[in-house]
Amino acid sequence: MLRGALLAIALIATLTASCGIIKSPRDLSGPAEDGGASSASSPCDQSGDDFAGDVGLARCLTEWFWSRQFQQSGQTYRPITRFVAYQGENGPDCGGQPAVPNNAFYCPAGHFVAFDETWLRAMYDQMGDGAVYVIIPHELGHAVQDQLVNDFRFNIQRELQADCYAGAALSGLVQAKYLRTEEGDSDELLTSLAEAGDPTDAWFAPDAHGTPAQRQNFFATGFDQGAAVC
Ligand SMILES: [Zn+2]
C-alpha cells in the first residue's frame, strides 16, 4: 500500500510527462544475447509507430505473453475472437448490453474486446502511448480471467486483478525485450490508471474499479512480481 501511495505522489509531480515506450521492430535478428538496452525481434507485425500501430501491437504482444504463460502451465490460451474499434455510441453490444462511449471493455458473451477509438486516441495524444499499453492489457486481462477458474465476490476484485495482469504482461514484454520503457514511463503508465480509476472508494458498487492508488498498487504488484501473484 505504501508503494502505491508513493507512486501516486510521484505521479502528481509528473502528470504532464509523456515519454515513449520503445518497441522492437519485427525485422531484427533474434533475441539479444546480453542484457543491456538491446531489443529482440518482435513476434508481431504491427510497428507501434502511431496510434493504430500501438493499439494493434499492444493487443498482439499481450496475447503473445498470455499464450506463452498458459503454455508454461500446460494450458492453451484462447485468443479473443474480435478486436473492435468503435466511435461513441456505435459500439457492439455485449449479450444485449449496449456499448457506452468513452470506454473499453471485454465482452465474455462473445469473447471479444472493444474500445471507443476517439476516447482512446485522446488519451494517447494527451498522455502518450503508455495509455494504450495499460488499457488494452487490462481488457485482455479480463479475457484471461474468463479462461481461468476465478471466484470473485466483488467486481472490484475482478478489476484489480485485471490491473495486476496488465502489469505482469507489461513487465513480461519488457523482460522479453519486445518493449522498453524510458525514464518517466512508469509515471505515464500509472497516470493512465489514475485517469481510469473510479473517483470514490466504492468497494461494493457493482461497477467499482478501485481508487487510483489501489489500481496503481495492483498494477505495480503484477509488474514487480509477475502473473502468479495476481
Ligand atoms: Zn476492467
CSV table of C-alpha atoms and ligand atoms in Angstrom, one decimal:
chain,number,residue,atom,x,y,z
A,1,MET,CA,0.0,0.0,0.0
A,2,LEU,CA,2.9,2.3,0.8
A,3,ARG,CA,4.4,1.8,-2.5
A,4,GLY,CA,1.1,2.7,-4.2
A,5,ALA,CA,0.9,5.8,-2.2
A,6,LEU,CA,4.5,6.8,-3.0
A,7,LEU,CA,3.9,6.1,-6.7
A,8,ALA,CA,0.8,8.2,-6.6
A,9,ILE,CA,2.8,11.1,-5.2
A,10,ALA,CA,5.5,10.7,-7.8
A,11,LEU,CA,2.7,10.7,-10.3
A,12,ILE,CA,1.3,14.0,-9.4
A,13,ALA,CA,4.7,15.6,-10.0
A,14,THR,CA,4.9,14.2,-13.5
A,15,LEU,CA,1.3,14.3,-14.7
A,16,THR,CA,2.4,16.1,-17.8
A,17,ALA,CA,5.3,13.8,-18.6
A,18,SER,CA,4.8,11.9,-21.8
A,19,CYS,CA,7.6,9.6,-22.7
A,20,GLY,CA,7.6,6.9,-25.3
A,21,ILE,CA,7.6,3.2,-25.0
A,22,ILE,CA,10.2,1.8,-27.3
A,23,LYS,CA,9.0,-1.1,-29.4
A,24,SER,CA,11.2,-3.7,-31.1
A,25,PRO,CA,10.9,-3.9,-34.8
A,26,ARG,CA,9.8,-7.1,-36.5
A,27,ASP,CA,12.9,-7.5,-38.6
A,28,LEU,CA,15.7,-7.5,-36.1
A,29,SER,CA,17.8,-10.7,-35.9
A,30,GLY,CA,16.9,-12.8,-32.9
A,31,PRO,CA,16.9,-12.0,-29.2
A,32,ALA,CA,19.9,-10.1,-27.8
A,33,GLU,CA,22.5,-12.3,-26.1
A,34,ASP,CA,23.4,-10.0,-23.3
A,35,GLY,CA,21.3,-7.7,-21.2
A,36,GLY,CA,21.5,-4.0,-21.7
A,37,ALA,CA,19.3,-2.0,-23.9
A,38,SER,CA,19.2,-4.2,-27.0
A,39,SER,CA,15.9,-5.3,-28.2
A,40,ALA,CA,14.6,-8.6,-29.6
A,41,SER,CA,12.7,-9.3,-32.8
A,42,SER,CA,9.0,-8.8,-32.2
A,43,PRO,CA,6.6,-11.6,-32.7
A,44,CYS,CA,4.1,-9.1,-34.0
A,45,ASP,CA,3.8,-7.3,-37.4
A,46,GLN,CA,2.5,-4.0,-36.0
A,47,SER,CA,5.0,-1.2,-35.9
A,48,GLY,CA,3.9,0.7,-32.8
A,49,ASP,CA,4.8,3.9,-34.7
A,50,ASP,CA,1.4,5.6,-34.4
A,51,PHE,CA,-1.9,5.2,-32.6
A,52,ALA,CA,-3.3,2.4,-34.7
A,53,GLY,CA,0.0,0.6,-34.7
A,54,ASP,CA,0.3,0.9,-30.9
A,55,VAL,CA,-3.2,-0.4,-30.3
A,56,GLY,CA,-2.6,-3.4,-32.6
A,57,LEU,CA,0.8,-4.1,-31.1
A,58,ALA,CA,-0.5,-3.8,-27.5
A,59,ARG,CA,-3.1,-6.4,-28.3
A,60,CYS,CA,-0.7,-8.7,-30.3
A,61,LEU,CA,2.1,-8.6,-27.7
A,62,THR,CA,-0.2,-9.1,-24.7
A,63,GLU,CA,-1.8,-12.1,-26.3
A,64,TRP,CA,1.6,-13.5,-27.2
A,65,PHE,CA,2.5,-13.1,-23.5
A,66,TRP,CA,-0.6,-15.0,-22.3
A,67,SER,CA,-0.2,-17.7,-24.9
A,68,ARG,CA,3.2,-18.4,-23.5
A,69,GLN,CA,2.1,-18.1,-19.9
A,70,PHE,CA,-0.7,-20.6,-20.5
A,71,GLN,CA,1.7,-22.9,-22.4
A,72,GLN,CA,4.1,-23.0,-19.5
A,73,SER,CA,1.4,-24.3,-17.2
A,74,GLY,CA,0.2,-26.9,-19.7
A,75,GLN,CA,-2.8,-24.9,-20.9
A,76,THR,CA,-3.9,-23.2,-24.1
A,77,TYR,CA,-4.8,-19.6,-24.2
A,78,ARG,CA,-7.8,-18.8,-26.3
A,79,PRO,CA,-7.3,-15.6,-28.3
A,80,ILE,CA,-10.1,-13.1,-28.4
A,81,THR,CA,-12.4,-13.5,-31.4
A,82,ARG,CA,-12.7,-9.8,-32.3
A,83,PHE,CA,-10.9,-6.5,-31.5
A,84,VAL,CA,-13.4,-3.8,-32.3
A,85,ALA,CA,-12.8,-0.1,-32.6
A,86,TYR,CA,-16.0,1.9,-32.3
A,87,GLN,CA,-16.9,5.6,-32.2
A,88,GLY,CA,-19.0,6.9,-29.3
A,89,GLU,CA,-22.5,5.3,-29.5
A,90,ASN,CA,-21.9,2.8,-32.2
A,91,GLY,CA,-20.1,0.1,-30.3
A,92,PRO,CA,-21.0,-3.5,-30.4
A,93,ASP,CA,-23.5,-4.7,-27.8
A,94,CYS,CA,-22.5,-7.4,-25.3
A,95,GLY,CA,-25.1,-10.0,-24.5
A,96,GLY,CA,-27.8,-7.4,-25.1
A,97,GLN,CA,-26.0,-4.7,-23.2
A,98,PRO,CA,-25.2,-1.6,-25.4
A,99,ALA,CA,-21.6,-0.3,-25.5
A,100,VAL,CA,-21.1,3.1,-24.0
A,101,PRO,CA,-19.0,6.0,-25.2
A,102,ASN,CA,-15.6,6.7,-23.6
A,103,ASN,CA,-14.9,3.2,-22.6
A,104,ALA,CA,-13.0,0.0,-23.4
A,105,PHE,CA,-14.4,-3.4,-22.4
A,106,TYR,CA,-14.1,-7.1,-22.6
A,107,CYS,CA,-17.3,-9.0,-23.5
A,108,PRO,CA,-17.5,-12.5,-22.1
A,109,ALA,CA,-20.5,-13.4,-24.2
A,110,GLY,CA,-18.6,-13.0,-27.5
A,111,HIS,CA,-15.0,-13.3,-26.0
A,112,PHE,CA,-14.0,-10.0,-27.7
A,113,VAL,CA,-12.5,-6.6,-26.7
A,114,ALA,CA,-14.0,-3.3,-27.9
A,115,PHE,CA,-12.9,0.3,-27.4
A,116,ASP,CA,-14.1,3.8,-28.2
A,117,GLU,CA,-11.4,4.8,-30.6
A,118,THR,CA,-11.9,8.6,-30.2
A,119,TRP,CA,-11.6,8.3,-26.4
A,120,LEU,CA,-8.6,6.1,-26.5
A,121,ARG,CA,-6.9,8.3,-29.1
A,122,ALA,CA,-7.5,11.4,-26.9
A,123,MET,CA,-5.7,9.6,-24.0
A,124,TYR,CA,-2.9,8.6,-26.3
A,125,ASP,CA,-2.4,12.1,-27.5
A,126,GLN,CA,-2.6,13.5,-24.0
A,127,MET,CA,-0.6,11.0,-22.0
A,128,GLY,CA,1.5,9.2,-24.6
A,129,ASP,CA,1.5,5.7,-25.9
A,130,GLY,CA,1.7,4.2,-22.3
A,131,ALA,CA,-2.1,4.7,-22.1
A,132,VAL,CA,-2.7,2.1,-24.8
A,133,TYR,CA,-0.2,-0.3,-23.1
A,134,VAL,CA,-2.2,-0.2,-19.9
A,135,ILE,CA,-5.8,-0.2,-21.1
A,136,ILE,CA,-5.5,-2.9,-23.8
A,137,PRO,CA,-3.7,-5.3,-21.5
A,138,HIS,CA,-6.2,-4.6,-18.7
A,139,GLU,CA,-9.1,-5.6,-21.0
A,140,LEU,CA,-7.2,-8.7,-22.2
A,141,GLY,CA,-6.7,-9.4,-18.5
A,142,HIS,CA,-10.4,-9.9,-18.3
A,143,ALA,CA,-10.2,-12.3,-21.3
A,144,VAL,CA,-7.6,-14.2,-19.3
A,145,GLN,CA,-9.8,-14.3,-16.2
A,146,ASP,CA,-12.6,-15.7,-18.3
A,147,GLN,CA,-10.4,-18.7,-19.1
A,148,LEU,CA,-9.3,-19.4,-15.5
A,149,VAL,CA,-11.3,-20.6,-12.6
A,150,ASN,CA,-11.9,-17.4,-10.6
A,151,ASP,CA,-14.5,-16.8,-8.0
A,152,PHE,CA,-14.9,-13.1,-7.3
A,153,ARG,CA,-17.2,-11.8,-4.6
A,154,PHE,CA,-17.0,-8.3,-5.7
A,155,ASN,CA,-16.4,-6.7,-9.1
A,156,ILE,CA,-13.6,-4.7,-7.8
A,157,GLN,CA,-11.6,-7.9,-7.2
A,158,ARG,CA,-12.0,-8.7,-10.9
A,159,GLU,CA,-10.9,-5.2,-11.9
A,160,LEU,CA,-7.9,-5.0,-9.6
A,161,GLN,CA,-6.8,-8.5,-10.8
A,162,ALA,CA,-7.0,-7.3,-14.4
A,163,ASP,CA,-4.7,-4.4,-13.4
A,164,CYS,CA,-2.3,-6.8,-11.8
A,165,TYR,CA,-2.4,-9.0,-15.0
A,166,ALA,CA,-1.8,-5.8,-17.1
A,167,GLY,CA,1.3,-5.1,-15.0
A,168,ALA,CA,2.5,-8.7,-15.3
A,169,ALA,CA,2.1,-8.7,-19.1
A,170,LEU,CA,3.9,-5.4,-19.5
A,171,SER,CA,6.9,-6.5,-17.4
A,172,GLY,CA,7.0,-9.9,-19.2
A,173,LEU,CA,7.2,-8.0,-22.5
A,174,VAL,CA,9.9,-5.8,-21.2
A,175,GLN,CA,11.8,-8.8,-19.9
A,176,ALA,CA,11.4,-10.5,-23.4
A,177,LYS,CA,12.8,-7.2,-24.8
A,178,TYR,CA,9.9,-6.6,-27.0
A,179,LEU,CA,9.2,-3.4,-25.2
A,180,ARG,CA,11.5,-1.0,-23.5
A,181,THR,CA,10.4,1.7,-21.1
A,182,GLU,CA,12.1,5.1,-20.9
A,183,GLU,CA,12.6,7.2,-17.8
A,184,GLY,CA,9.2,8.5,-16.8
A,185,ASP,CA,7.3,5.7,-18.4
A,186,SER,CA,6.1,4.1,-15.2
A,187,ASP,CA,4.6,7.5,-14.4
A,188,GLU,CA,2.9,7.6,-17.7
A,189,LEU,CA,1.5,4.2,-17.2
A,190,LEU,CA,0.3,5.0,-13.7
A,191,THR,CA,-1.2,8.2,-14.9
A,192,SER,CA,-3.3,6.2,-17.3
A,193,LEU,CA,-4.5,4.0,-14.4
A,194,ALA,CA,-5.2,7.1,-12.3
A,195,GLU,CA,-7.3,8.5,-15.1
A,196,ALA,CA,-9.2,5.3,-15.4
A,197,GLY,CA,-9.8,4.9,-11.7
A,198,ASP,CA,-13.1,5.4,-10.0
A,199,PRO,CA,-13.2,8.8,-8.2
A,200,THR,CA,-14.5,7.2,-5.0
A,201,ASP,CA,-13.6,4.2,-2.9
A,202,ALA,CA,-16.8,2.4,-3.6
A,203,TRP,CA,-15.7,-1.2,-2.9
A,204,PHE,CA,-19.2,-2.6,-3.1
A,205,ALA,CA,-20.5,-0.9,-6.2
A,206,PRO,CA,-21.1,-3.4,-9.0
A,207,ASP,CA,-19.0,-1.3,-11.4
A,208,ALA,CA,-16.2,-0.4,-9.0
A,209,HIS,CA,-12.7,-0.3,-10.5
A,210,GLY,CA,-10.9,0.9,-7.4
A,211,THR,CA,-9.3,4.2,-6.5
A,212,PRO,CA,-6.3,5.4,-8.5
A,213,ALA,CA,-3.9,4.3,-5.6
A,214,GLN,CA,-5.4,0.8,-5.4
A,215,ARG,CA,-5.2,0.4,-9.1
A,216,GLN,CA,-1.6,1.6,-9.2
A,217,ASN,CA,-0.7,-0.7,-6.4
A,218,PHE,CA,-2.1,-3.8,-8.1
A,219,PHE,CA,-0.5,-2.8,-11.4
A,220,ALA,CA,2.8,-2.4,-9.6
A,221,THR,CA,2.5,-5.7,-7.9
A,222,GLY,CA,1.9,-7.5,-11.1
A,223,PHE,CA,4.8,-5.6,-12.8
A,224,ASP,CA,7.2,-6.4,-10.0
A,225,GLN,CA,6.2,-10.0,-9.1
A,226,GLY,CA,4.6,-11.5,-12.2
A,227,ALA,CA,1.2,-13.0,-13.0
A,228,ALA,CA,1.4,-15.8,-10.3
A,229,VAL,CA,0.9,-13.3,-7.5
A,230,CYS,CA,-2.2,-11.8,-9.2
B,1,ZN,ZN,-11.9,-3.8,-16.2
